[in-house]
Amino acid sequence: MWGPSLEGFVEEVTEIKLDKKIAAPVDPLIEALPRVRRLVNEDLGKFYGLNIDSDLRLLRIRFRVGNIGLDRLVARQCKLAYAVWDWVGDNIDVDAVRVESNLPDGNGTVGRIIAEIPVENLNQVADGSVEEWINFSRFSSDEGKNWSKQLSLNE
């Protein structure tokens, strides 16, 4: 063979270390937001917002309804609370779920009608029962200034 001698040649071992990317945890509300928006806009009304109120330790869901009546409004608030809690409940630390809407006749501002249920009770209610949900919830028809165990409209 013709060429320089390889005597004394030491092969360099080059090791390339790739920094393992550690993905930052995704905010569970950001992850659930498209599903919540789709559920509300397709089945319940018009989606207005989803957030955690750290001061009050609650999950707040906001939406607008048309002229649907009181019974259907409460049923929609219940359905929305269950669905969102099912999607994010294991990943957030709050004491209650609050669903805010406008009046059931389609008027008023979002936030006028509020239904709120403690998380410990939400986890006890069987199979999304509206009746049980109502029994464990508290309601306000004046933006949270006054609360009662049943929803009555104070116009």
JSON list of C-alpha atoms in Angstrom, two decimals:
[
{"chain": "A", "resi": 1, "resn": "MET", "atom": "CA", "xyz": [0.00, 0.00, 0.00]},
{"chain": "A", "resi": 2, "resn": "TRP", "atom": "CA", "xyz": [1.13, 3.37, -0.78]},
{"chain": "A", "resi": 3, "resn": "GLY", "atom": "CA", "xyz": [0.62, 6.34, 1.61]},
{"chain": "A", "resi": 4, "resn": "PRO", "atom": "CA", "xyz": [1.63, 7.59, 4.99]},
{"chain": "A", "resi": 5, "resn": "SER", "atom": "CA", "xyz": [1.92, 5.18, 7.83]},
{"chain": "A", "resi": 6, "resn": "LEU", "atom": "CA", "xyz": [-0.95, 5.05, 10.28]},
{"chain": "A", "resi": 7, "resn": "GLU", "atom": "CA", "xyz": [1.38, 4.10, 13.08]},
{"chain": "A", "resi": 8, "resn": "GLY", "atom": "CA", "xyz": [0.67, 6.22, 16.15]},
{"chain": "A", "resi": 9, "resn": "PHE", "atom": "CA", "xyz": [-2.61, 7.49, 14.73]},
{"chain": "A", "resi": 10, "resn": "VAL", "atom": "CA", "xyz": [-5.27, 7.87, 17.38]},
{"chain": "A", "resi": 11, "resn": "GLU", "atom": "CA", "xyz": [-8.82, 8.18, 16.19]},
{"chain": "A", "resi": 12, "resn": "GLU", "atom": "CA", "xyz": [-10.72, 10.94, 17.88]},
{"chain": "A", "resi": 13, "resn": "VAL", "atom": "CA", "xyz": [-14.12, 10.00, 19.13]},
{"chain": "A", "resi": 14, "resn": "THR", "atom": "CA", "xyz": [-16.43, 12.89, 18.74]},
{"chain": "A", "resi": 15, "resn": "GLU", "atom": "CA", "xyz": [-19.52, 12.66, 20.80]},
{"chain": "A", "resi": 16, "resn": "ILE", "atom": "CA", "xyz": [-22.31, 14.99, 20.02]},
{"chain": "A", "resi": 17, "resn": "LYS", "atom": "CA", "xyz": [-24.61, 15.54, 22.89]},
{"chain": "A", "resi": 18, "resn": "LEU", "atom": "CA", "xyz": [-27.94, 16.93, 22.00]},
{"chain": "A", "resi": 19, "resn": "ASP", "atom": "CA", "xyz": [-29.63, 18.83, 24.72]},
{"chain": "A", "resi": 20, "resn": "LYS", "atom": "CA", "xyz": [-32.84, 17.08, 25.39]},
{"chain": "A", "resi": 21, "resn": "LYS", "atom": "CA", "xyz": [-35.61, 19.50, 24.91]},
{"chain": "A", "resi": 22, "resn": "ILE", "atom": "CA", "xyz": [-37.74, 19.70, 27.94]},
{"chain": "A", "resi": 23, "resn": "ALA", "atom": "CA", "xyz": [-41.09, 20.98, 26.88]},
{"chain": "A", "resi": 24, "resn": "ALA", "atom": "CA", "xyz": [-42.59, 23.55, 29.13]},
{"chain": "A", "resi": 25, "resn": "PRO", "atom": "CA", "xyz": [-45.86, 22.33, 30.57]},
{"chain": "A", "resi": 26, "resn": "VAL", "atom": "CA", "xyz": [-48.84, 23.50, 28.58]},
{"chain": "A", "resi": 27, "resn": "ASP", "atom": "CA", "xyz": [-51.45, 25.49, 30.44]},
{"chain": "A", "resi": 28, "resn": "PRO", "atom": "CA", "xyz": [-54.45, 23.12, 30.67]},
{"chain": "A", "resi": 29, "resn": "LEU", "atom": "CA", "xyz": [-56.84, 25.95, 29.87]},
{"chain": "A", "resi": 30, "resn": "ILE", "atom": "CA", "xyz": [-54.94, 26.83, 26.69]},
{"chain": "A", "resi": 31, "resn": "GLU", "atom": "CA", "xyz": [-55.05, 23.18, 25.71]},
{"chain": "A", "resi": 32, "resn": "ALA", "atom": "CA", "xyz": [-58.80, 22.88, 26.37]},
{"chain": "A", "resi": 33, "resn": "LEU", "atom": "CA", "xyz": [-59.76, 26.26, 24.93]},
{"chain": "A", "resi": 34, "resn": "PRO", "atom": "CA", "xyz": [-60.51, 25.11, 21.35]},
{"chain": "A", "resi": 35, "resn": "ARG", "atom": "CA", "xyz": [-62.76, 22.29, 22.61]},
{"chain": "A", "resi": 36, "resn": "VAL", "atom": "CA", "xyz": [-64.61, 24.59, 25.02]},
{"chain": "A", "resi": 37, "resn": "ARG", "atom": "CA", "xyz": [-65.09, 27.25, 22.34]},
{"chain": "A", "resi": 38, "resn": "ARG", "atom": "CA", "xyz": [-66.37, 24.64, 19.87]},
{"chain": "A", "resi": 39, "resn": "LEU", "atom": "CA", "xyz": [-68.78, 23.10, 22.43]},
{"chain": "A", "resi": 40, "resn": "VAL", "atom": "CA", "xyz": [-70.26, 26.47, 23.37]},
{"chain": "A", "resi": 41, "resn": "ASN", "atom": "CA", "xyz": [-70.47, 27.92, 19.87]},
{"chain": "A", "resi": 42, "resn": "GLU", "atom": "CA", "xyz": [-71.96, 24.75, 18.34]},
{"chain": "A", "resi": 43, "resn": "ASP", "atom": "CA", "xyz": [-74.36, 23.71, 21.11]},
{"chain": "A", "resi": 44, "resn": "LEU", "atom": "CA", "xyz": [-74.82, 26.28, 23.87]},
{"chain": "A", "resi": 45, "resn": "GLY", "atom": "CA", "xyz": [-74.50, 29.88, 22.72]},
{"chain": "A", "resi": 46, "resn": "LYS", "atom": "CA", "xyz": [-71.58, 32.23, 22.07]},
{"chain": "A", "resi": 47, "resn": "PHE", "atom": "CA", "xyz": [-68.29, 31.61, 23.86]},
{"chain": "A", "resi": 48, "resn": "TYR", "atom": "CA", "xyz": [-66.91, 34.59, 25.79]},
{"chain": "A", "resi": 49, "resn": "GLY", "atom": "CA", "xyz": [-64.05, 33.29, 27.92]},
{"chain": "A", "resi": 50, "resn": "LEU", "atom": "CA", "xyz": [-62.33, 30.75, 30.14]},
{"chain": "A", "resi": 51, "resn": "ASN", "atom": "CA", "xyz": [-59.95, 31.64, 32.96]},
{"chain": "A", "resi": 52, "resn": "ILE", "atom": "CA", "xyz": [-58.83, 30.90, 36.49]},
{"chain": "A", "resi": 53, "resn": "ASP", "atom": "CA", "xyz": [-59.45, 33.58, 39.08]},
{"chain": "A", "resi": 54, "resn": "SER", "atom": "CA", "xyz": [-56.56, 33.03, 41.49]},
{"chain": "A", "resi": 55, "resn": "ASP", "atom": "CA", "xyz": [-57.96, 35.40, 44.12]},
{"chain": "A", "resi": 56, "resn": "LEU", "atom": "CA", "xyz": [-61.32, 33.63, 44.31]},
{"chain": "A", "resi": 57, "resn": "ARG", "atom": "CA", "xyz": [-59.76, 30.20, 43.54]},
{"chain": "A", "resi": 58, "resn": "LEU", "atom": "CA", "xyz": [-62.30, 29.40, 40.85]},
{"chain": "A", "resi": 59, "resn": "LEU", "atom": "CA", "xyz": [-62.53, 28.37, 37.24]},
{"chain": "A", "resi": 60, "resn": "ARG", "atom": "CA", "xyz": [-64.65, 30.92, 35.35]},
{"chain": "A", "resi": 61, "resn": "ILE", "atom": "CA", "xyz": [-66.47, 30.06, 32.12]},
{"chain": "A", "resi": 62, "resn": "ARG", "atom": "CA", "xyz": [-68.36, 32.80, 30.27]},
{"chain": "A", "resi": 63, "resn": "PHE", "atom": "CA", "xyz": [-70.89, 32.54, 27.43]},
{"chain": "A", "resi": 64, "resn": "ARG", "atom": "CA", "xyz": [-73.89, 34.35, 25.93]},
{"chain": "A", "resi": 65, "resn": "VAL", "atom": "CA", "xyz": [-77.27, 32.80, 25.20]},
{"chain": "A", "resi": 66, "resn": "GLY", "atom": "CA", "xyz": [-80.27, 33.82, 23.12]},
{"chain": "A", "resi": 67, "resn": "ASN", "atom": "CA", "xyz": [-83.89, 33.68, 24.24]},
{"chain": "A", "resi": 68, "resn": "ILE", "atom": "CA", "xyz": [-83.87, 30.16, 25.71]},
{"chain": "A", "resi": 69, "resn": "GLY", "atom": "CA", "xyz": [-85.69, 30.42, 29.04]},
{"chain": "A", "resi": 70, "resn": "LEU", "atom": "CA", "xyz": [-84.49, 29.82, 32.58]},
{"chain": "A", "resi": 71, "resn": "ASP", "atom": "CA", "xyz": [-84.62, 26.00, 32.64]},
{"chain": "A", "resi": 72, "resn": "ARG", "atom": "CA", "xyz": [-82.57, 25.64, 29.45]},
{"chain": "A", "resi": 73, "resn": "LEU", "atom": "CA", "xyz": [-80.06, 28.22, 30.70]},
{"chain": "A", "resi": 74, "resn": "VAL", "atom": "CA", "xyz": [-79.47, 26.28, 33.92]},
{"chain": "A", "resi": 75, "resn": "ALA", "atom": "CA", "xyz": [-79.17, 23.00, 31.99]},
{"chain": "A", "resi": 76, "resn": "ARG", "atom": "CA", "xyz": [-76.58, 24.59, 29.67]},
{"chain": "A", "resi": 77, "resn": "GLN", "atom": "CA", "xyz": [-74.62, 26.00, 32.60]},
{"chain": "A", "resi": 78, "resn": "CYS", "atom": "CA", "xyz": [-74.58, 22.53, 34.14]},
{"chain": "A", "resi": 79, "resn": "LYS", "atom": "CA", "xyz": [-73.49, 20.83, 30.90]},
{"chain": "A", "resi": 80, "resn": "LEU", "atom": "CA", "xyz": [-70.72, 23.37, 30.38]},
{"chain": "A", "resi": 81, "resn": "ALA", "atom": "CA", "xyz": [-69.42, 23.09, 33.95]},
{"chain": "A", "resi": 82, "resn": "TYR", "atom": "CA", "xyz": [-69.22, 19.28, 33.70]},
{"chain": "A", "resi": 83, "resn": "ALA", "atom": "CA", "xyz": [-67.58, 19.24, 30.28]},
{"chain": "A", "resi": 84, "resn": "VAL", "atom": "CA", "xyz": [-64.90, 21.79, 31.13]},
{"chain": "A", "resi": 85, "resn": "TRP", "atom": "CA", "xyz": [-64.20, 20.22, 34.51]},
{"chain": "A", "resi": 86, "resn": "ASP", "atom": "CA", "xyz": [-63.83, 16.83, 32.84]},
{"chain": "A", "resi": 87, "resn": "TRP", "atom": "CA", "xyz": [-61.24, 18.29, 30.46]},
{"chain": "A", "resi": 88, "resn": "VAL", "atom": "CA", "xyz": [-59.16, 20.34, 32.93]},
{"chain": "A", "resi": 89, "resn": "GLY", "atom": "CA", "xyz": [-60.13, 19.32, 36.45]},
{"chain": "A", "resi": 90, "resn": "ASP", "atom": "CA", "xyz": [-57.22, 16.96, 37.04]},
{"chain": "A", "resi": 91, "resn": "ASN", "atom": "CA", "xyz": [-54.72, 19.65, 36.04]},
{"chain": "A", "resi": 92, "resn": "ILE", "atom": "CA", "xyz": [-55.86, 22.75, 37.94]},
{"chain": "A", "resi": 93, "resn": "ASP", "atom": "CA", "xyz": [-56.22, 23.64, 41.60]},
{"chain": "A", "resi": 94, "resn": "VAL", "atom": "CA", "xyz": [-59.42, 25.57, 42.30]},
{"chain": "A", "resi": 95, "resn": "ASP", "atom": "CA", "xyz": [-62.22, 25.39, 44.84]},
{"chain": "A", "resi": 96, "resn": "ALA", "atom": "CA", "xyz": [-65.19, 26.10, 42.56]},
{"chain": "A", "resi": 97, "resn": "VAL", "atom": "CA", "xyz": [-66.43, 26.23, 38.98]},
{"chain": "A", "resi": 98, "resn": "ARG", "atom": "CA", "xyz": [-68.37, 29.35, 38.01]},
{"chain": "A", "resi": 99, "resn": "VAL", "atom": "CA", "xyz": [-70.43, 29.66, 34.82]},
{"chain": "A", "resi": 100, "resn": "GLU", "atom": "CA", "xyz": [-71.46, 33.19, 33.84]},
{"chain": "A", "resi": 101, "resn": "SER", "atom": "CA", "xyz": [-73.99, 34.21, 31.21]},
{"chain": "A", "resi": 102, "resn": "ASN", "atom": "CA", "xyz": [-76.45, 36.90, 30.26]},
{"chain": "A", "resi": 103, "resn": "LEU", "atom": "CA", "xyz": [-80.18, 36.77, 30.99]},
{"chain": "A", "resi": 104, "resn": "PRO", "atom": "CA", "xyz": [-82.10, 33.75, 29.62]},
{"chain": "A", "resi": 105, "resn": "ASP", "atom": "CA", "xyz": [-84.18, 36.05, 27.39]},
{"chain": "A", "resi": 106, "resn": "GLY", "atom": "CA", "xyz": [-81.02, 36.95, 25.44]},
{"chain": "A", "resi": 107, "resn": "ASN", "atom": "CA", "xyz": [-80.64, 40.40, 27.02]},
{"chain": "A", "resi": 108, "resn": "GLY", "atom": "CA", "xyz": [-78.18, 41.80, 29.53]},
{"chain": "A", "resi": 109, "resn": "THR", "atom": "CA", "xyz": [-74.45, 41.53, 29.86]},
{"chain": "A", "resi": 110, "resn": "VAL", "atom": "CA", "xyz": [-72.46, 38.33, 30.22]},
{"chain": "A", "resi": 111, "resn": "GLY", "atom": "CA", "xyz": [-71.77, 37.94, 33.92]},
{"chain": "A", "resi": 112, "resn": "ARG", "atom": "CA", "xyz": [-75.26, 38.98, 34.99]},
{"chain": "A", "resi": 113, "resn": "ILE", "atom": "CA", "xyz": [-76.39, 35.38, 35.68]},
{"chain": "A", "resi": 114, "resn": "ILE", "atom": "CA", "xyz": [-73.93, 33.22, 37.62]},
{"chain": "A", "resi": 115, "resn": "ALA", "atom": "CA", "xyz": [-74.05, 29.58, 38.69]},
{"chain": "A", "resi": 116, "resn": "GLU", "atom": "CA", "xyz": [-71.27, 28.33, 40.95]},
{"chain": "A", "resi": 117, "resn": "ILE", "atom": "CA", "xyz": [-70.58, 24.87, 42.34]},
{"chain": "A", "resi": 118, "resn": "PRO", "atom": "CA", "xyz": [-67.80, 23.83, 44.73]},
{"chain": "A", "resi": 119, "resn": "VAL", "atom": "CA", "xyz": [-65.41, 21.33, 43.17]},
{"chain": "A", "resi": 120, "resn": "GLU", "atom": "CA", "xyz": [-65.93, 18.84, 46.00]},
{"chain": "A", "resi": 121, "resn": "ASN", "atom": "CA", "xyz": [-69.64, 18.79, 45.18]},
{"chain": "A", "resi": 122, "resn": "LEU", "atom": "CA", "xyz": [-69.10, 18.69, 41.43]},
{"chain": "A", "resi": 123, "resn": "ASN", "atom": "CA", "xyz": [-67.09, 15.51, 41.89]},
{"chain": "A", "resi": 124, "resn": "GLN", "atom": "CA", "xyz": [-69.96, 13.95, 43.89]},
{"chain": "A", "resi": 125, "resn": "VAL", "atom": "CA", "xyz": [-72.78, 14.61, 41.44]},
{"chain": "A", "resi": 126, "resn": "ALA", "atom": "CA", "xyz": [-73.68, 11.48, 39.51]},
{"chain": "A", "resi": 127, "resn": "ASP", "atom": "CA", "xyz": [-73.73, 11.32, 35.71]},
{"chain": "A", "resi": 128, "resn": "GLY", "atom": "CA", "xyz": [-74.10, 15.04, 35.07]},
{"chain": "A", "resi": 129, "resn": "SER", "atom": "CA", "xyz": [-77.52, 15.20, 36.70]},
{"chain": "A", "resi": 130, "resn": "VAL", "atom": "CA", "xyz": [-78.91, 18.72, 36.35]},
{"chain": "A", "resi": 131, "resn": "GLU", "atom": "CA", "xyz": [-81.13, 18.26, 39.41]},
{"chain": "A", "resi": 132, "resn": "GLU", "atom": "CA", "xyz": [-78.21, 17.23, 41.64]},
{"chain": "A", "resi": 133, "resn": "TRP", "atom": "CA", "xyz": [-76.05, 19.99, 40.19]},
{"chain": "A", "resi": 134, "resn": "ILE", "atom": "CA", "xyz": [-78.74, 22.54, 41.09]},
{"chain": "A", "resi": 135, "resn": "ASN", "atom": "CA", "xyz": [-78.88, 21.19, 44.65]},
{"chain": "A", "resi": 136, "resn": "PHE", "atom": "CA", "xyz": [-75.15, 21.74, 45.16]},
{"chain": "A", "resi": 137, "resn": "SER", "atom": "CA", "xyz": [-74.87, 25.07, 43.31]},
{"chain": "A", "resi": 138, "resn": "ARG", "atom": "CA", "xyz": [-75.50, 28.65, 44.30]},
{"chain": "A", "resi": 139, "resn": "PHE", "atom": "CA", "xyz": [-76.90, 31.26, 41.93]},
{"chain": "A", "resi": 140, "resn": "SER", "atom": "CA", "xyz": [-76.82, 35.00, 41.39]},
{"chain": "A", "resi": 141, "resn": "SER", "atom": "CA", "xyz": [-78.83, 37.13, 38.99]},
{"chain": "A", "resi": 142, "resn": "ASP", "atom": "CA", "xyz": [-77.10, 40.41, 39.87]},
{"chain": "A", "resi": 143, "resn": "GLU", "atom": "CA", "xyz": [-73.48, 39.79, 38.88]},
{"chain": "A", "resi": 144, "resn": "GLY", "atom": "CA", "xyz": [-72.61, 38.08, 42.18]},
{"chain": "A", "resi": 145, "resn": "LYS", "atom": "CA", "xyz": [-73.81, 40.77, 44.58]},
{"chain": "A", "resi": 146, "resn": "ASN", "atom": "CA", "xyz": [-76.40, 38.43, 46.13]},
{"chain": "A", "resi": 147, "resn": "TRP", "atom": "CA", "xyz": [-76.51, 34.63, 46.14]},
{"chain": "A", "resi": 148, "resn": "SER", "atom": "CA", "xyz": [-79.25, 32.05, 46.67]},
{"chain": "A", "resi": 149, "resn": "LYS", "atom": "CA", "xyz": [-79.74, 28.29, 46.39]},
{"chain": "A", "resi": 150, "resn": "GLN", "atom": "CA", "xyz": [-82.12, 28.74, 43.46]},
{"chain": "A", "resi": 151, "resn": "LEU", "atom": "CA", "xyz": [-81.99, 31.04, 40.50]},
{"chain": "A", "resi": 152, "resn": "SER", "atom": "CA", "xyz": [-84.60, 33.76, 40.46]},
{"chain": "A", "resi": 153, "resn": "LEU", "atom": "CA", "xyz": [-84.44, 36.69, 38.13]},
{"chain": "A", "resi": 154, "resn": "ASN", "atom": "CA", "xyz": [-84.17, 40.06, 39.86]},
{"chain": "A", "resi": 155, "resn": "GLU", "atom": "CA", "xyz": [-84.75, 42.36, 36.92]}
]
